[in-house]
Every structure is written in C-alpha cells, then in structure tokens.
C-alpha cells in the first residue's frame, strides 16, 4: 500500500461519499456559515465561496496526494444534494491511524447522516486501507457530536483539558473565542463488531439526532 489515499466514492443506503467538486462551492459556503458550525469548528467566518473553491481545488487534493488527510462530500443518494463533509486529518501511515471529523448542513440534521457517513468511512479505512485506529475529538459541550461517536462504537479515552477553542456570539453580534475541553474517542476494528446490528435494533441511523 502507498502512503496516500485513493480517489474513492463510498455508497451507503442513503448517502454517497465522494470527492468535493467545484459545483459544491455555493452549498459548501452556505453550510460553513451556519451558527453551529462556526461555534464548534475552526472554519473561518464568514466563509466565502472563494474560500470553498480554495478548499475544493487546492487544500483537499493536496492533503490527499500528500497522504495527510482526505476530504469527501457527503451527498444524498437520491437527490445528490450536499448534506455535509467528512474529513480525515493528522494521518500517520506508520501507525495506521487518523483523526475523523464531520459536519452536516443545518437542513439535514436529525437524520443520522453524520453517523452513517462516519461508519461508512470507518469500515472503508479498516477493511480496505488496513488502518488500526481512528480518533475523534469532540468539544465537551458538543453533545450531538458525542452521540455520533457513541453510535458508531467509539470508546471514550479521556479528556484533554482546555485543549479546544470554541466560539460564542457576543452582545454586539461578533464572535468571541472560549476555551473548553476536548473529549477523545477512539475506534478500533474490533469496535465495529455488532454495530450494524445494534443500530438496526435501535431503529437505524435516525434513532438519534446528530449533526457535527
């Protein structure tokens, strides 16, 4: 295996995970300007369509080619509408480990798309790419993201105190940075055993509201 990610497309029951395309720029920019995305991520605000195109044409291909990460669009299988993005970063090919994160558009939240996409990505990494560890980091107050981690079988490993910078709206409408904790989660190949069956018993991916 080479130390870089291939250009791939991953299909699930409801979603297609595929490389970002320039046509995604308007929807991507709109999604990244959402209040919750601004609060829990380091995405620049405001996020412009030019910024989205730079991500699509420069950052994403460079990260994939360098083997440091992978950025995929998450789209609805039936409508092809962009519902989110899923990202791999801080990839270590010697250890076969990477960090996974996800963002879902406001209108698509509550449908279980984040967990469906994250589980599909994890299965591909373990089965096709030979990875041995996936790490997720969730802000201490981002309970929706923590639900996603739990739903796909992640194990909480501990807390990184004061390691996360979140953002909050001030009285004058601007953003202010606030420091909080990161909860660290890990997922190993054996953790996926029985996850699909457990989800089915719980009512599927829509049984829990998740977004980021």
Tab-separated table of C-alpha atoms in Angstrom:
chain	number	residue	atom	x	y	z
A	1	UNK	CA	0.000	0.000	0.000
A	2	UNK	CA	1.135	3.540	-0.756
A	3	UNK	CA	1.058	6.246	1.881
A	4	UNK	CA	-1.679	8.237	0.229
A	5	UNK	CA	-5.429	7.993	-0.120
A	6	UNK	CA	-7.025	6.950	-3.429
A	7	UNK	CA	-9.750	8.903	-5.184
A	8	UNK	CA	-12.750	6.979	-3.988
A	9	UNK	CA	-16.529	7.019	-3.737
A	10	UNK	CA	-18.305	5.199	-0.908
A	11	UNK	CA	-22.018	4.407	-1.070
A	12	UNK	CA	-24.359	3.634	1.820
A	13	UNK	CA	-28.088	3.025	1.984
A	14	UNK	CA	-28.852	6.758	1.772
A	15	UNK	CA	-25.568	8.522	1.044
A	16	UNK	CA	-22.661	8.814	-1.364
A	17	UNK	CA	-19.271	9.953	-0.057
A	18	UNK	CA	-17.273	11.359	-2.981
A	19	UNK	CA	-14.519	13.882	-3.757
A	20	UNK	CA	-15.533	17.513	-3.453
A	21	UNK	CA	-16.362	19.184	-6.761
A	22	UNK	CA	-16.269	22.864	-7.756
A	23	UNK	CA	-20.049	22.740	-8.197
A	24	UNK	CA	-20.263	22.110	-4.441
A	25	UNK	CA	-18.829	25.559	-3.635
A	26	UNK	CA	-22.098	27.504	-3.097
A	27	UNK	CA	-23.690	24.820	-0.907
A	28	UNK	CA	-20.421	24.293	0.968
A	29	UNK	CA	-20.082	28.003	1.713
A	30	UNK	CA	-23.687	28.218	2.904
A	31	UNK	CA	-23.205	25.226	5.192
A	32	UNK	CA	-19.976	26.560	6.690
A	33	UNK	CA	-21.591	29.891	7.581
A	34	UNK	CA	-24.094	28.195	9.873
A	35	UNK	CA	-24.055	29.324	13.503
A	36	UNK	CA	-23.401	25.864	14.942
A	37	UNK	CA	-20.571	25.176	12.514
A	38	UNK	CA	-18.997	28.486	13.481
A	39	UNK	CA	-19.374	27.688	17.181
A	40	UNK	CA	-17.802	24.221	17.164
A	41	UNK	CA	-15.215	24.335	14.367
A	42	UNK	CA	-12.247	26.480	13.340
A	43	UNK	CA	-13.794	27.320	9.957
A	44	UNK	CA	-13.075	30.996	9.107
A	45	UNK	CA	-16.066	33.293	9.455
A	46	UNK	CA	-17.558	34.488	7.229
A	47	UNK	CA	-16.791	31.596	4.882
A	48	UNK	CA	-16.928	32.728	1.258
A	49	UNK	CA	-17.492	30.843	-1.972
A	50	UNK	CA	-13.903	31.694	-2.911
A	51	UNK	CA	-12.820	30.031	0.338
A	52	UNK	CA	-14.919	26.997	-0.562
A	53	UNK	CA	-13.331	26.797	-4.019
A	54	UNK	CA	-9.874	27.052	-2.483
A	55	UNK	CA	-10.704	24.148	-0.200
A	56	UNK	CA	-12.027	22.102	-3.125
A	57	UNK	CA	-9.326	22.839	-5.721
A	58	UNK	CA	-6.253	23.309	-3.523
A	59	UNK	CA	-6.447	22.043	0.059
A	60	UNK	CA	-8.378	18.796	-0.478
A	61	UNK	CA	-6.264	17.494	-3.430
A	62	UNK	CA	-3.018	18.484	-1.708
A	63	UNK	CA	-3.949	16.713	1.522
A	64	UNK	CA	-4.953	13.544	-0.326
A	65	UNK	CA	-1.840	13.483	-2.502
A	66	UNK	CA	0.426	14.145	0.482
A	67	UNK	CA	-1.302	11.394	2.438
A	68	UNK	CA	-2.067	13.681	5.367
A	69	UNK	CA	-5.828	13.576	5.004
A	70	UNK	CA	-8.943	13.109	2.934
A	71	UNK	CA	-11.922	15.417	2.395
A	72	UNK	CA	-15.130	13.976	0.959
A	73	UNK	CA	-18.502	15.455	0.167
A	74	UNK	CA	-21.460	13.680	1.744
A	75	UNK	CA	-24.442	13.699	-0.619
A	76	UNK	CA	-27.919	12.209	-0.617
A	77	UNK	CA	-28.051	9.128	-2.831
A	78	UNK	CA	-31.421	10.028	-4.380
A	79	UNK	CA	-31.125	13.815	-4.778
A	80	UNK	CA	-27.303	14.188	-4.962
A	81	UNK	CA	-27.734	17.199	-2.691
A	82	UNK	CA	-24.747	18.075	-0.484
A	83	UNK	CA	-25.643	17.242	3.104
A	84	UNK	CA	-22.199	17.548	4.681
A	85	UNK	CA	-18.497	16.834	4.578
A	86	UNK	CA	-16.363	14.203	6.248
A	87	UNK	CA	-12.667	14.701	6.809
A	88	UNK	CA	-9.578	12.728	7.767
A	89	UNK	CA	-6.600	14.644	9.187
A	90	UNK	CA	-3.347	14.034	11.062
A	91	UNK	CA	-2.892	10.698	9.306
A	92	UNK	CA	0.016	8.539	10.466
A	93	UNK	CA	0.700	5.786	7.934
A	94	UNK	CA	3.281	4.030	10.090
A	95	UNK	CA	0.850	3.687	12.992
A	96	UNK	CA	-2.089	3.339	10.570
A	97	UNK	CA	-4.096	5.938	12.482
A	98	UNK	CA	-6.050	9.051	11.511
A	99	UNK	CA	-8.441	11.606	13.001
A	100	UNK	CA	-12.012	11.799	11.708
A	101	UNK	CA	-14.403	14.756	11.794
A	102	UNK	CA	-17.742	15.567	10.182
A	103	UNK	CA	-20.096	18.473	9.534
A	104	UNK	CA	-23.732	18.260	8.433
A	105	UNK	CA	-25.768	21.066	6.867
A	106	UNK	CA	-28.441	22.618	9.131
A	107	UNK	CA	-31.338	21.418	6.998
A	108	UNK	CA	-30.070	17.804	7.069
A	109	UNK	CA	-29.551	17.452	10.824
A	110	UNK	CA	-31.523	14.972	12.858
A	111	UNK	CA	-31.468	12.349	10.087
A	112	UNK	CA	-28.444	10.382	11.307
A	113	UNK	CA	-26.332	11.388	8.305
A	114	UNK	CA	-23.208	12.105	10.379
A	115	UNK	CA	-23.134	8.653	11.943
A	116	UNK	CA	-23.989	6.908	8.661
A	117	UNK	CA	-21.145	8.686	6.870
A	118	UNK	CA	-18.696	8.211	9.750
A	119	UNK	CA	-19.427	4.488	9.990
A	120	UNK	CA	-19.001	4.044	6.230
A	121	UNK	CA	-15.678	5.862	6.349
A	122	UNK	CA	-14.507	3.747	9.305
A	123	UNK	CA	-15.447	0.496	7.576
A	124	UNK	CA	-13.545	1.546	4.447
A	125	UNK	CA	-10.465	2.560	6.440
A	126	UNK	CA	-10.326	-0.686	8.399
A	127	UNK	CA	-11.290	-3.139	5.665
A	128	UNK	CA	-9.758	-1.597	2.545
A	129	UNK	CA	-6.915	0.584	3.813
A	130	UNK	CA	-5.612	-1.514	6.688
A	131	UNK	CA	-5.994	1.172	9.355
A	132	UNK	CA	-5.849	0.173	13.018
A	133	UNK	CA	-7.102	3.282	14.823
A	134	UNK	CA	-9.477	6.181	14.197
A	135	UNK	CA	-9.591	9.081	16.625
A	136	UNK	CA	-12.377	11.609	17.148
A	137	UNK	CA	-12.248	14.720	19.302
A	138	UNK	CA	-15.447	16.395	20.457
A	139	UNK	CA	-15.820	19.615	22.410
A	140	UNK	CA	-17.046	18.971	25.941
A	141	UNK	CA	-20.407	20.694	25.333
A	142	UNK	CA	-20.991	19.325	21.841
A	143	UNK	CA	-23.299	16.517	22.935
A	144	UNK	CA	-24.627	15.890	19.422
A	145	UNK	CA	-21.143	15.070	18.151
A	146	UNK	CA	-20.578	12.834	21.157
A	147	UNK	CA	-23.740	10.915	20.264
A	148	UNK	CA	-22.293	10.235	16.818
A	149	UNK	CA	-19.101	8.836	18.333
A	150	UNK	CA	-21.040	6.584	20.706
A	151	UNK	CA	-23.420	5.475	17.983
A	152	UNK	CA	-20.675	4.105	15.714
A	153	UNK	CA	-18.966	2.234	18.546
A	154	UNK	CA	-16.253	4.663	19.678
A	155	UNK	CA	-14.722	4.333	23.138
A	156	UNK	CA	-14.093	7.433	25.251
A	157	UNK	CA	-10.426	7.540	26.238
A	158	UNK	CA	-10.344	10.661	28.384
A	159	UNK	CA	-10.343	14.440	28.419
A	160	UNK	CA	-7.798	16.909	27.096
A	161	UNK	CA	-8.327	19.819	29.439
A	162	UNK	CA	-8.537	23.308	27.927
A	163	UNK	CA	-7.412	21.911	24.561
A	164	UNK	CA	-10.337	23.151	22.447
A	165	UNK	CA	-11.149	26.652	21.215
A	166	UNK	CA	-14.872	27.134	20.560
A	167	UNK	CA	-16.701	30.332	19.640
A	168	UNK	CA	-19.687	32.134	21.063
A	169	UNK	CA	-21.722	35.140	19.943
A	170	UNK	CA	-21.186	38.366	21.894
A	171	UNK	CA	-23.835	41.008	22.583
A	172	UNK	CA	-22.670	43.079	19.619
A	173	UNK	CA	-23.076	40.102	17.272
A	174	UNK	CA	-19.399	39.313	16.796
A	175	UNK	CA	-17.689	36.012	17.602
A	176	UNK	CA	-15.562	35.546	20.711
A	177	UNK	CA	-13.296	32.581	21.369
A	178	UNK	CA	-13.850	30.475	24.503
A	179	UNK	CA	-11.652	27.705	25.809
A	180	UNK	CA	-13.097	24.312	26.670
A	181	UNK	CA	-12.122	20.631	26.932
A	182	UNK	CA	-11.772	18.011	24.222
A	183	UNK	CA	-13.183	14.534	24.793
A	184	UNK	CA	-11.003	11.996	22.978
A	185	UNK	CA	-12.657	8.964	21.377
A	186	UNK	CA	-11.086	6.026	19.582
A	187	UNK	CA	-12.394	3.397	17.222
A	188	UNK	CA	-10.547	0.142	16.522
A	189	UNK	CA	-11.501	-2.558	14.002
A	190	UNK	CA	-12.929	-4.813	16.714
A	191	UNK	CA	-15.157	-1.996	17.978
A	192	UNK	CA	-17.245	-2.233	14.792
A	193	UNK	CA	-18.340	-5.790	15.524
A	194	UNK	CA	-22.079	-5.810	16.004
A	195	UNK	CA	-22.513	-2.048	15.432
A	196	UNK	CA	-24.723	-2.506	12.357
A	197	UNK	CA	-26.942	-4.984	14.191
A	198	UNK	CA	-27.204	-2.709	17.224
A	199	UNK	CA	-28.208	0.217	15.039
A	200	UNK	CA	-30.908	-1.873	13.390
A	201	UNK	CA	-32.290	-2.893	16.770
A	202	UNK	CA	-32.280	0.740	17.914
A	203	UNK	CA	-34.228	1.890	14.871
A	204	UNK	CA	-31.441	2.737	12.434
A	205	UNK	CA	-29.366	5.851	11.943
A	206	UNK	CA	-32.329	8.153	12.529
A	207	UNK	CA	-32.830	6.876	16.072
A	208	UNK	CA	-30.553	9.637	17.392
A	209	UNK	CA	-30.285	13.279	16.339
A	210	UNK	CA	-26.740	14.161	15.299
A	211	UNK	CA	-25.115	16.873	13.284
A	212	UNK	CA	-21.427	17.504	13.894
